[in-house]
XYZ file of N, CA and C in Angstrom:
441
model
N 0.847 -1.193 0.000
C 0.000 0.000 0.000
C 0.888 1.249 0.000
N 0.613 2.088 -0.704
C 0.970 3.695 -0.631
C 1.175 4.308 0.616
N 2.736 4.370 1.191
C 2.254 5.255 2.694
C 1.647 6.236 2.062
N 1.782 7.155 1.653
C 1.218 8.497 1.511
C -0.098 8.215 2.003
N -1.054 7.289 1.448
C -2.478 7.119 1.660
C -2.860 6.228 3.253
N -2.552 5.710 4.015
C -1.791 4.996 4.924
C -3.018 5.158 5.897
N -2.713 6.150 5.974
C -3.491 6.712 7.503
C -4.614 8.010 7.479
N -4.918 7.867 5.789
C -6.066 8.813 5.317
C -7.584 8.011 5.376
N -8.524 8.136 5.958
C -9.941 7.776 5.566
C -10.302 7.540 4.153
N -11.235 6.603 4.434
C -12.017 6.860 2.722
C -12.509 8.109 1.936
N -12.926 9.450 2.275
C -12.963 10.694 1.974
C -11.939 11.006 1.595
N -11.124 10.921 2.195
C -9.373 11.883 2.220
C -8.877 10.701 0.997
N -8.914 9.510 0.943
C -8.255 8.806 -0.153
C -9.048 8.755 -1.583
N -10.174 8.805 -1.703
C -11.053 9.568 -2.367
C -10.706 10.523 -3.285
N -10.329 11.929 -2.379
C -10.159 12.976 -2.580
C -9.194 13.040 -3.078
N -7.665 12.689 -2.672
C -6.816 12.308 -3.073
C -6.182 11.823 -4.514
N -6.885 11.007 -4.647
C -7.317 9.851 -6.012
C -6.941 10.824 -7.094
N -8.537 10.938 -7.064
C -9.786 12.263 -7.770
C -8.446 13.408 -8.110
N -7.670 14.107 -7.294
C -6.912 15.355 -7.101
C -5.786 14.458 -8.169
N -5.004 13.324 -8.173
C -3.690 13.435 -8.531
C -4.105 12.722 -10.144
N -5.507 11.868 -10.250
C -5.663 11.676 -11.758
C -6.376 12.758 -12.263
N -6.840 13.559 -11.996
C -7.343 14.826 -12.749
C -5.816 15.748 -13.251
N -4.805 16.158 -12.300
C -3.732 16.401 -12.745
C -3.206 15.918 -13.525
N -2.959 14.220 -13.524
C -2.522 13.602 -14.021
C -3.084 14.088 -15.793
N -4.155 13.562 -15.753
C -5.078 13.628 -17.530
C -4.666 15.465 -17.606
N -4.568 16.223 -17.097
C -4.640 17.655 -17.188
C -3.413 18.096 -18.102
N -2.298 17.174 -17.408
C -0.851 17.173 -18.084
C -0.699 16.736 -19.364
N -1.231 15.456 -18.916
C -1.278 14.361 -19.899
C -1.841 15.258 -21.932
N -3.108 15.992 -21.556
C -3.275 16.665 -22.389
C -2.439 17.735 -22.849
N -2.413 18.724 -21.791
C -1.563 20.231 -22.076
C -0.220 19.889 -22.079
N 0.319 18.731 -22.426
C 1.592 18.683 -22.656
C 1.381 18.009 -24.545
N 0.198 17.014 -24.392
C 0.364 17.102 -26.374
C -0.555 17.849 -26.719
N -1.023 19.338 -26.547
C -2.027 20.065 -26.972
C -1.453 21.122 -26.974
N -1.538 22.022 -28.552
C -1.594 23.915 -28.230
C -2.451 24.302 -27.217
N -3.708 23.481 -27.247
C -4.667 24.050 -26.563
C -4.577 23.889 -25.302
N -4.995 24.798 -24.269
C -4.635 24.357 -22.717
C -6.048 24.486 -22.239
N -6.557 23.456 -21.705
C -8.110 22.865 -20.859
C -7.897 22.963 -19.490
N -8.245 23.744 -18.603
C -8.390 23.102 -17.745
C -9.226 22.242 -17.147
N -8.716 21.727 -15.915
C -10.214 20.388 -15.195
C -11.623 21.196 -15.421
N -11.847 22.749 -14.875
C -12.663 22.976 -15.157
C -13.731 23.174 -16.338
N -12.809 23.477 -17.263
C -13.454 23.311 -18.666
C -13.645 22.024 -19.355
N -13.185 20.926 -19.076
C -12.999 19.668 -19.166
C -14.535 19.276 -18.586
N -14.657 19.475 -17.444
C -16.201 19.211 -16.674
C -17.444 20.145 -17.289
N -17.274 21.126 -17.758
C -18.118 21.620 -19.021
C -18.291 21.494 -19.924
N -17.272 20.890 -20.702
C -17.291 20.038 -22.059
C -17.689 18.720 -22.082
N -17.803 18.127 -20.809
C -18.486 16.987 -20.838
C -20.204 17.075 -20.465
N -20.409 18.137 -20.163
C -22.083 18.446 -19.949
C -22.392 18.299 -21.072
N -21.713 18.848 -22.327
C -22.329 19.552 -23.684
C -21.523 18.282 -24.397
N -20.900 17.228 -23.870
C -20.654 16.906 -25.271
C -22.055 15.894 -26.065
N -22.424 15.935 -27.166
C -22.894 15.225 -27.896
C -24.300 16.267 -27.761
N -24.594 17.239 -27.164
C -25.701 17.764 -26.549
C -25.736 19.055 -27.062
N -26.872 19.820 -26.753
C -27.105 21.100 -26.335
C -27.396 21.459 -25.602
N -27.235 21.829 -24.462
C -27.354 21.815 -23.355
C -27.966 23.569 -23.115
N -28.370 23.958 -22.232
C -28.715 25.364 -22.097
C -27.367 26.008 -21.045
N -26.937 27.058 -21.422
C -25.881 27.448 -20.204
C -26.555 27.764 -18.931
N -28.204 27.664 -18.528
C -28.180 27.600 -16.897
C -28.466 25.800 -16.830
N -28.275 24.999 -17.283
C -28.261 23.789 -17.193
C -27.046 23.525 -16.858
N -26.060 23.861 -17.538
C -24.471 23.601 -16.978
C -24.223 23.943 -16.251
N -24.653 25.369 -15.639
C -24.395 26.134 -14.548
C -25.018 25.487 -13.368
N -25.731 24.467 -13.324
C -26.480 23.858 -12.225
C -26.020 22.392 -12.340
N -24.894 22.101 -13.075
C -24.965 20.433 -13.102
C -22.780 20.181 -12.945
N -22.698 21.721 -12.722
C -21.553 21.375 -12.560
C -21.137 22.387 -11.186
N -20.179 21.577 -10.295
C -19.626 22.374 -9.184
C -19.013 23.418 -9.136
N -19.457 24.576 -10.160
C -18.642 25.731 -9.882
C -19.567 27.049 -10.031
N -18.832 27.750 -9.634
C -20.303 29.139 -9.386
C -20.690 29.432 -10.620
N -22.189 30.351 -10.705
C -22.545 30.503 -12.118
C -21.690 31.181 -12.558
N -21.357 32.573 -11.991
C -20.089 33.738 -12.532
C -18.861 32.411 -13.534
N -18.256 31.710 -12.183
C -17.149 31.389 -13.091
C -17.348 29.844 -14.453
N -18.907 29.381 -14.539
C -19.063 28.647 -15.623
C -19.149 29.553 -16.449
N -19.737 30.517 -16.676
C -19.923 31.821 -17.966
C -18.675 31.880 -18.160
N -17.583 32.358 -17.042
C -16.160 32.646 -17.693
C -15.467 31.647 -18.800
N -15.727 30.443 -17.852
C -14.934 29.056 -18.455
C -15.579 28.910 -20.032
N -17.074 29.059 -20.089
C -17.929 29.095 -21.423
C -17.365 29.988 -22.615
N -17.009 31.203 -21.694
C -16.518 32.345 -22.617
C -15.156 31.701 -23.393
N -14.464 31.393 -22.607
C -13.082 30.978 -22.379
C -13.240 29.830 -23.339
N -13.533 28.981 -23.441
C -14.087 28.239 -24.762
C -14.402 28.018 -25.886
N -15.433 29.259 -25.828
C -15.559 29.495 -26.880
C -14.898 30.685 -27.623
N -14.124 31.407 -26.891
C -12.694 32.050 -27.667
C -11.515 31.131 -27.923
N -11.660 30.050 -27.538
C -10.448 29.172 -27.838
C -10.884 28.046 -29.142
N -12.315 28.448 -29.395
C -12.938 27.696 -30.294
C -13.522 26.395 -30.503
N -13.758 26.071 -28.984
C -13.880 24.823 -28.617
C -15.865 24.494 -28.374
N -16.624 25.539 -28.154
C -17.617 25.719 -27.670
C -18.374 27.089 -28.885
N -19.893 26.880 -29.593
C -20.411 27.715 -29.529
C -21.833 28.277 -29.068
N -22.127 29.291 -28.691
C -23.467 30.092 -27.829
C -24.602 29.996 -28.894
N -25.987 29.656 -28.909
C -26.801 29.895 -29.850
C -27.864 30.617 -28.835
N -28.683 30.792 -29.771
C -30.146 31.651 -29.215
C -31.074 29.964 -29.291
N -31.803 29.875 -28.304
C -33.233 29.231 -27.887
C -34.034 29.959 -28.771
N -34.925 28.192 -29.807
C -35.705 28.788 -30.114
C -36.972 29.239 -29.156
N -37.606 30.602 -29.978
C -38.905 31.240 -28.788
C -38.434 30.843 -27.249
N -37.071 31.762 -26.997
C -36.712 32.062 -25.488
C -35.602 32.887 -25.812
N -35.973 34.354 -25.683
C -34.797 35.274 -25.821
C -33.675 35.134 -24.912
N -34.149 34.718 -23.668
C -32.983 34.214 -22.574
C -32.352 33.685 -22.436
N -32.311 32.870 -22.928
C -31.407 31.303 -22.622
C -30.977 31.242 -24.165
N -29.190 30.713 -23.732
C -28.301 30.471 -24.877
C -28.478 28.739 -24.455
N -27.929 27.823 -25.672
C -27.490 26.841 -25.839
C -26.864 26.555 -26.166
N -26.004 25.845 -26.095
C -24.274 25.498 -26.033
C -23.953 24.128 -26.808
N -23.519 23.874 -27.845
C -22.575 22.889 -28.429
C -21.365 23.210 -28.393
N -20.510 21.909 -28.716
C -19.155 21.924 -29.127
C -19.036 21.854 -30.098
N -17.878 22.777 -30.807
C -17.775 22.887 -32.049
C -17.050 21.605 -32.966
N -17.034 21.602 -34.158
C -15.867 20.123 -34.280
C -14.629 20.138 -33.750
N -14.010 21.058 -33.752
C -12.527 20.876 -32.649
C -12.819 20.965 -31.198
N -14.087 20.943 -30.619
C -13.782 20.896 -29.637
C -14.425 19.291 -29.085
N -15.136 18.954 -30.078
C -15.264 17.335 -30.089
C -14.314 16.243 -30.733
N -13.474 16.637 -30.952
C -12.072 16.335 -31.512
C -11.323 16.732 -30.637
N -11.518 17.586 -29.474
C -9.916 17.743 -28.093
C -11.140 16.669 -27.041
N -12.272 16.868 -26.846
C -12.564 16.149 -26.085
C -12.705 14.512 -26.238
N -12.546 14.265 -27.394
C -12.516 12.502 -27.671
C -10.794 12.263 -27.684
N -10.206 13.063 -27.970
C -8.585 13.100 -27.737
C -8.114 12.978 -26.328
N -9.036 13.761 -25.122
C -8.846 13.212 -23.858
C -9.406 12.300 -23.547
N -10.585 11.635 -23.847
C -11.219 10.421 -23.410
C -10.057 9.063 -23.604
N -9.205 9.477 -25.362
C -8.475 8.396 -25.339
C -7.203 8.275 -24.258
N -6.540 9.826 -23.792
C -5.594 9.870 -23.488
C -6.272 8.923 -21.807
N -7.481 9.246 -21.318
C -8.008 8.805 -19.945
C -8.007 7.205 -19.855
N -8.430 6.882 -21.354
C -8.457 5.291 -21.706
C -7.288 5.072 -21.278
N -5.998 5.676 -21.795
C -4.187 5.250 -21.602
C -4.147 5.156 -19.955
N -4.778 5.914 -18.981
C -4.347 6.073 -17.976
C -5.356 4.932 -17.171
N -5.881 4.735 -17.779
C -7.182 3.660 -17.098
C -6.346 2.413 -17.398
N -5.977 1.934 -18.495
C -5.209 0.806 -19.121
C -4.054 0.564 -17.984
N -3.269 1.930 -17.538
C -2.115 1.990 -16.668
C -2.505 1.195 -15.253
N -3.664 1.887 -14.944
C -4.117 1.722 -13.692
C -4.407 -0.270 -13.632
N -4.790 -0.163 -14.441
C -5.700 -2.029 -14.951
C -4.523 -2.770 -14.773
N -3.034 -2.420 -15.526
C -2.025 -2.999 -15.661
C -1.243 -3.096 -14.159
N -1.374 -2.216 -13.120
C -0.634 -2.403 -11.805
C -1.838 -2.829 -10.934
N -3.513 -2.709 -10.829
C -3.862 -3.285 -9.959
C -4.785 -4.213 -10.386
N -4.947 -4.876 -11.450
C -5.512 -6.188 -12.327
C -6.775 -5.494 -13.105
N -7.281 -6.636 -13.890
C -8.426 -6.058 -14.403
C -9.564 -6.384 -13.442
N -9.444 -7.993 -12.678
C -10.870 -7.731 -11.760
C -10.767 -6.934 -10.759
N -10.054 -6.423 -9.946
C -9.609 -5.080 -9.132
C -10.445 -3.939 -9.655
N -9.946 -3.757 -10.980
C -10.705 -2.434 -11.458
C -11.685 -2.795 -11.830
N -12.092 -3.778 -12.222
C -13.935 -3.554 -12.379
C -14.541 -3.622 -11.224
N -14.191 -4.215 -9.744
C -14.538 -4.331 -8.956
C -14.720 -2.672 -8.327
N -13.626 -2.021 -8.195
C -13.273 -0.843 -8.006
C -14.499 0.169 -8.737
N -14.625 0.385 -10.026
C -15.164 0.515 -10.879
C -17.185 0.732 -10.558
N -17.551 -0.534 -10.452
C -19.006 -0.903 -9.544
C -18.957 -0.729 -8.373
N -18.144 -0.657 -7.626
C -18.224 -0.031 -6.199
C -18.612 1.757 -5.972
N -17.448 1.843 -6.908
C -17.998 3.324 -7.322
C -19.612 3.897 -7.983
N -19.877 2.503 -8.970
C -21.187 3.592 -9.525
C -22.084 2.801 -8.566
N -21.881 2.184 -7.226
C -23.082 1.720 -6.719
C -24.221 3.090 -6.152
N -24.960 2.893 -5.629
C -26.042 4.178 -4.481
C -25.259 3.683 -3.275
N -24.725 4.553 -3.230
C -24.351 4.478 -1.493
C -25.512 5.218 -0.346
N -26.404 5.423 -0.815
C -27.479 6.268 -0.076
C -27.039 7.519 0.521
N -26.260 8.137 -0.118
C -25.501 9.452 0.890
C -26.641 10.860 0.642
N -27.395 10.542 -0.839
C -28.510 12.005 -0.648
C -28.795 11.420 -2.320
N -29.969 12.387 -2.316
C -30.172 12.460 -3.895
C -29.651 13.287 -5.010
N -29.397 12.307 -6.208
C -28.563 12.871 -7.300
C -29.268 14.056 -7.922
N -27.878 15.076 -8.299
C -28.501 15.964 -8.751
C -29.359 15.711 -10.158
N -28.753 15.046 -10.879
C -28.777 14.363 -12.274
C -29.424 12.999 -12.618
């Protein structure tokens, strides 16, 4: 076992996890990409991918304040990854696709996540990780999903 993780709870090792493979894929990308994603825009591009999603839909389905999803949105879609449309009959509300390059950086990280999933499979087996895997998407009864 990992000292580092040793004498951390299930929360704290969790958390942990979560913190050093999100870095991990973060690198993993912005080191073969012009383009630089962060985690946060990464978790917005996965609301919208394949979708249209409305931007107060994202703004409610992802953990970050509304102010800074608009930024990250903006930020997107100046990098050309994301574009804003008008709702039909609703002057208010924009809807959000990804543009083709930005469904082309986001299937480019899914594969690079596949590489790191493969890594993971290769040091702690494959029934480990599927086990691992369904443990995770079980209901642990902790509250109801937002989604």
């Amino acid at each position: 076992m990992n000292s580092k993780f040793q004498h951390l709870d299930l929360v704290d090792i969790l958390s942990e996890r979560h913190f050093l493979l999100r870095s991990i894929t973060e690198k993993l990308w912005n080191d073969s990409s012009e383009i630089y994603i962060s985690n946060s825009e990464w978790f917005i591009m996965a609301r919208i991918y394949k979708k249209q999603p409305t931007i107060s839909y994202v703004s409610k389905h992802v953990d970050i304040s509304r102010q800074a999803t608009h930024k990250f949105i903006k930020s997107l879609e100046s990098k050309g990854l994301v574009e804003i449309h008008n709702v039909e009959n609703n002057k208010k509300e924009k809807c959000l696709c990804l543009t083709p390059l930005g469904e082309e950086c986001y299937e480019k990280n899914e594969a690079l996540k596949a590489t790191l999933e493969k890594k993971i499979e290769a040091k702690i087996g494959s029934e480990n990780l599927s086990l691992l895997t369904e443990i995770l998407k079980l209901d642990w009864g902790l509250y109801n999903e937002k989604q």
